[in-house]
XYZ file of C-alpha atoms in Angstrom:
298
model
C -0.243 -0.149 -0.025
C 1.534 3.252 -0.901
C 1.843 5.835 1.808
C 1.672 9.649 1.864
C 2.687 12.347 4.029
C -0.344 13.725 5.915
C -0.617 16.137 8.679
C -2.506 16.747 11.876
C -3.533 20.368 12.034
C -3.928 21.539 15.707
C -5.958 24.686 15.611
C -5.266 26.995 18.539
C -5.546 30.504 19.874
C -2.183 31.184 18.603
C -2.224 29.609 15.098
C -2.004 26.459 13.601
C 0.651 23.757 14.594
C 1.569 21.178 11.718
C 2.529 17.686 12.975
C 3.937 15.566 10.059
C 3.089 11.748 10.467
C 2.013 9.200 7.864
C -0.729 7.329 6.227
C -3.054 6.982 2.909
C -4.918 9.585 1.031
C -8.775 9.745 1.975
C -11.804 11.853 1.118
C -13.775 14.480 3.383
C -15.790 12.777 6.310
C -17.760 13.593 9.293
C -16.607 15.202 12.722
C -15.896 13.378 15.903
C -15.496 14.910 19.333
C -13.655 14.349 22.604
C -14.223 16.027 26.080
C -13.034 15.263 29.572
C -13.554 16.031 33.187
C -16.909 17.628 32.873
C -17.649 16.920 36.583
C -19.307 19.873 38.795
C -16.436 20.810 41.602
C -16.680 18.592 44.799
C -17.318 20.818 48.373
C -13.285 20.394 49.273
C -12.697 22.177 45.678
C -15.073 25.003 46.008
C -12.705 25.821 48.935
C -9.381 25.512 47.716
C -9.708 26.140 43.897
C -10.218 28.815 41.687
C -14.233 28.520 40.432
C -15.548 30.242 37.533
C -18.995 28.953 36.754
C -17.839 25.642 36.259
C -21.206 23.963 35.793
C -22.342 26.914 33.486
C -18.982 25.909 31.416
C -20.382 22.047 31.053
C -23.731 23.027 30.151
C -22.313 25.501 27.548
C -19.962 22.553 25.967
C -22.854 20.230 25.589
C -25.006 22.499 23.728
C -22.388 23.381 21.457
C -21.746 19.585 21.166
C -25.403 19.177 20.013
C -25.087 22.285 17.659
C -22.198 21.067 15.950
C -23.700 17.467 15.756
C -20.843 15.179 15.399
C -20.802 11.480 14.400
C -19.878 10.658 18.059
C -18.746 12.429 21.269
C -16.460 10.485 23.308
C -15.946 11.574 27.282
C -12.626 10.663 28.923
C -13.815 10.378 32.577
C -14.628 12.231 35.372
C -17.822 12.917 33.663
C -19.386 13.381 37.280
C -17.989 14.451 40.629
C -18.886 11.272 42.439
C -20.038 8.257 40.242
C -21.752 6.491 43.433
C -24.599 9.285 43.947
C -27.219 9.419 41.882
C -27.629 13.202 42.290
C -24.398 14.083 40.720
C -25.816 12.244 37.470
C -28.880 14.493 37.149
C -27.460 17.186 35.153
C -25.076 14.900 32.680
C -28.333 12.574 32.356
C -30.150 15.631 30.754
C -27.262 16.423 28.518
C -26.925 12.750 27.613
C -30.601 13.062 26.636
C -29.988 15.968 24.607
C -27.700 13.920 22.744
C -29.860 11.089 22.189
C -32.656 13.300 21.125
C -30.264 14.719 18.584
C -29.026 11.261 17.411
C -25.422 11.599 18.682
C -24.101 8.586 20.328
C -21.812 9.222 23.394
C -19.091 6.955 24.481
C -17.175 7.133 27.475
C -14.339 5.634 29.794
C -13.728 5.749 33.559
C -12.131 8.418 35.485
C -11.078 8.325 39.192
C -14.152 10.307 40.260
C -16.360 7.809 38.830
C -14.785 5.083 41.645
C -14.329 7.453 44.527
C -15.659 6.321 47.724
C -17.844 3.460 46.352
C -16.329 1.930 43.359
C -18.761 -0.915 42.826
C -21.802 1.215 42.801
C -19.838 4.013 40.868
C -19.228 1.503 37.759
C -22.909 0.301 38.084
C -24.089 3.853 37.369
C -21.178 4.537 34.882
C -22.309 1.039 32.861
C -26.051 1.905 33.118
C -25.499 5.241 31.141
C -23.053 3.695 28.697
C -23.582 0.040 27.946
C -21.108 0.003 25.319
C -18.404 0.415 28.045
C -15.928 -2.458 29.012
C -13.546 -2.462 31.778
C -10.859 -4.407 29.307
C -11.155 -1.639 26.758
C -13.404 -1.076 23.791
C -13.342 0.618 20.496
C -15.725 2.301 17.839
C -15.044 3.203 14.366
C -16.395 6.305 12.467
C -15.552 6.638 9.060
C -12.155 5.031 9.067
C -11.025 6.503 12.227
C -10.611 4.007 15.016
C -10.901 5.346 18.580
C -9.609 2.951 21.441
C -10.578 3.926 25.104
C -9.015 2.471 27.723
C -9.325 2.151 31.715
C -6.542 3.867 33.443
C -7.484 3.451 36.919
C -5.111 0.679 37.663
C -5.126 1.182 41.608
C -8.741 -0.098 41.159
C -7.829 -3.207 38.930
C -6.530 -6.547 39.686
C -3.484 -7.734 38.264
C -5.501 -10.142 36.020
C -7.743 -7.166 34.708
C -4.744 -5.195 33.841
C -3.313 -7.807 31.798
C -6.639 -8.639 30.038
C -6.749 -5.075 28.836
C -3.080 -5.131 27.726
C -3.698 -8.340 25.701
C -6.866 -6.942 24.111
C -5.239 -3.505 23.363
C -1.950 -5.004 21.805
C -4.061 -7.287 19.945
C -6.642 -4.723 18.833
C -3.938 -2.588 17.728
C -2.191 -5.284 15.527
C -5.544 -6.075 14.032
C -6.578 -2.345 13.196
C -2.750 -1.964 11.697
C -3.774 -5.222 9.327
C -7.147 -3.651 8.266
C -7.105 -1.499 5.132
C -10.525 -0.012 6.003
C -9.078 1.654 9.095
C -6.894 4.520 8.437
C -6.295 6.502 11.536
C -6.125 5.045 15.083
C -6.907 7.579 18.273
C -6.371 6.122 21.811
C -7.763 7.801 24.859
C -8.056 7.049 28.607
C -8.516 9.348 31.488
C -5.378 9.562 33.399
C -2.473 11.695 31.544
C 0.761 9.863 30.516
C 2.392 13.526 30.379
C 1.236 16.446 32.277
C 2.913 19.657 34.076
C -0.149 19.799 36.548
C 0.811 20.905 40.168
C -2.386 18.960 41.177
C -1.998 15.555 39.646
C 0.942 13.671 38.605
C 1.631 12.074 35.128
C 0.665 8.512 35.321
C 3.578 6.060 34.984
C 1.460 2.941 34.333
C -0.302 4.763 31.368
C 3.292 5.172 30.197
C 4.282 1.788 30.633
C 1.080 -0.010 29.287
C -0.434 2.248 26.964
C 2.169 4.497 25.325
C 4.433 1.977 23.583
C 1.948 0.094 21.881
C 0.572 3.505 20.863
C 4.278 4.347 19.630
C 4.835 1.014 17.585
C 1.468 1.376 15.941
C 1.911 2.633 12.634
C -1.853 4.037 12.410
C -1.981 5.685 16.023
C -1.565 9.280 15.440
C -3.019 10.794 18.581
C -3.175 10.004 22.363
C -5.675 11.885 24.365
C -6.388 12.247 27.905
C -7.533 14.104 30.510
C -7.399 14.476 34.732
C -5.284 17.218 34.410
C -7.688 20.340 34.132
C -5.973 22.090 31.366
C -5.192 21.913 27.459
C -1.631 20.708 27.349
C 0.305 19.048 24.237
C 3.203 16.997 23.851
C 5.269 15.151 21.391
C 7.087 11.961 21.881
C 8.923 9.692 19.359
C 7.290 11.684 16.864
C 3.606 11.246 17.914
C 1.112 13.911 19.673
C -0.076 13.577 22.912
C -3.068 16.131 23.931
C -4.510 16.824 27.366
C -8.047 18.151 26.848
C -9.284 18.111 30.540
C -11.272 21.598 30.216
C -14.873 20.268 30.210
C -15.979 21.784 33.745
C -13.701 20.652 36.288
C -12.043 23.448 38.398
C -8.591 24.712 36.650
C -5.527 23.190 37.732
C -2.226 25.397 38.032
C 0.779 24.069 35.893
C 4.195 24.141 36.594
C 5.800 26.342 33.755
C 9.345 26.668 35.532
C 10.425 23.023 36.018
C 8.476 21.200 33.187
C 8.564 17.471 33.465
C 8.233 17.737 29.434
C 8.101 20.859 27.075
C 4.582 22.189 26.613
C 3.832 22.746 22.761
C 0.877 24.743 23.567
C 2.498 26.773 26.274
C 0.331 30.121 24.813
C -2.660 28.352 24.663
C -4.412 27.710 27.997
C -8.164 27.835 27.718
C -9.908 27.511 30.926
C -12.935 25.316 29.301
C -12.640 23.632 25.969
C -13.178 20.344 24.169
C -11.875 18.865 20.769
C -13.206 18.543 17.281
C -11.453 16.057 14.863
C -12.593 16.070 11.203
C -10.929 13.746 8.550
C -10.330 15.800 5.231
C -8.718 13.543 2.627
C -5.061 12.684 3.979
C -5.312 14.865 6.821
C -6.982 14.991 10.169
C -7.855 18.346 11.134
C -7.412 18.924 15.156
C -9.453 21.816 16.774
C -9.679 23.018 20.031
C -13.293 24.711 20.900
C -12.897 26.857 23.502
C -15.464 28.470 25.459
C -15.807 32.344 25.339
C -15.144 34.555 28.432
C -18.745 35.660 28.752
C -19.925 32.126 28.400
C -21.806 33.165 25.311
C -20.634 30.631 22.586
C -17.479 28.831 21.574
């Protein structure tokens, strides 16, 4: 199969960053959107974090998702602040209903907040809303773009469950690399392998379990995560990693003087945002949609 140079265009406030990678020629196709950390602030966070109409921001993001009408919306964990409490799902349930009424399928993977305090009940509440979710990982394909969602809550998993997910992930990547109908692979999980957040640390287990197979895969082009409530962009071994934790959770300060990894989006730091991806012929256009300061539009 002939391969051609393509670019991921990341449209930021400061301009467009073009990252060269490789794949085959394609045609215009639908929009795929990603959001993370849509949870409302916890009581303790209201006391120690700087808040800015966070729940209103989440509402505005979901309304914009409905307006743009993607072919699929993917949520990268911490959908709610406490997964075991039914009351914490009330607003999100309303947003999910808006998406359902507009025929927008919503896929999700677990964050740490879904499992906080009562993991078993949190899993049940999560699974009841996202029936397609599988603890060992699962994938969806939209217009030749495969999205793999993984569970990065390693502390809540047994060694057997971790091994099962690793095997599924590696086997799935091999199958997708060999499948000519799949042109691009995007991998997503909740915990960020790389971040300069002062609040949460990079996940060493994501670095060890998820990143190497992603790097080895010839079709993997973008690794997405949240947990750090920021927009961050990193490059490792020629591949792109984005942190998109701007779905409504309280903003987290970043360490700008002693960075663990250079942030390629150092001048683009929106408080609230989500991601829109469009396949255009032989490229993926990746756009960060930022909520305006007055909350009236993106």
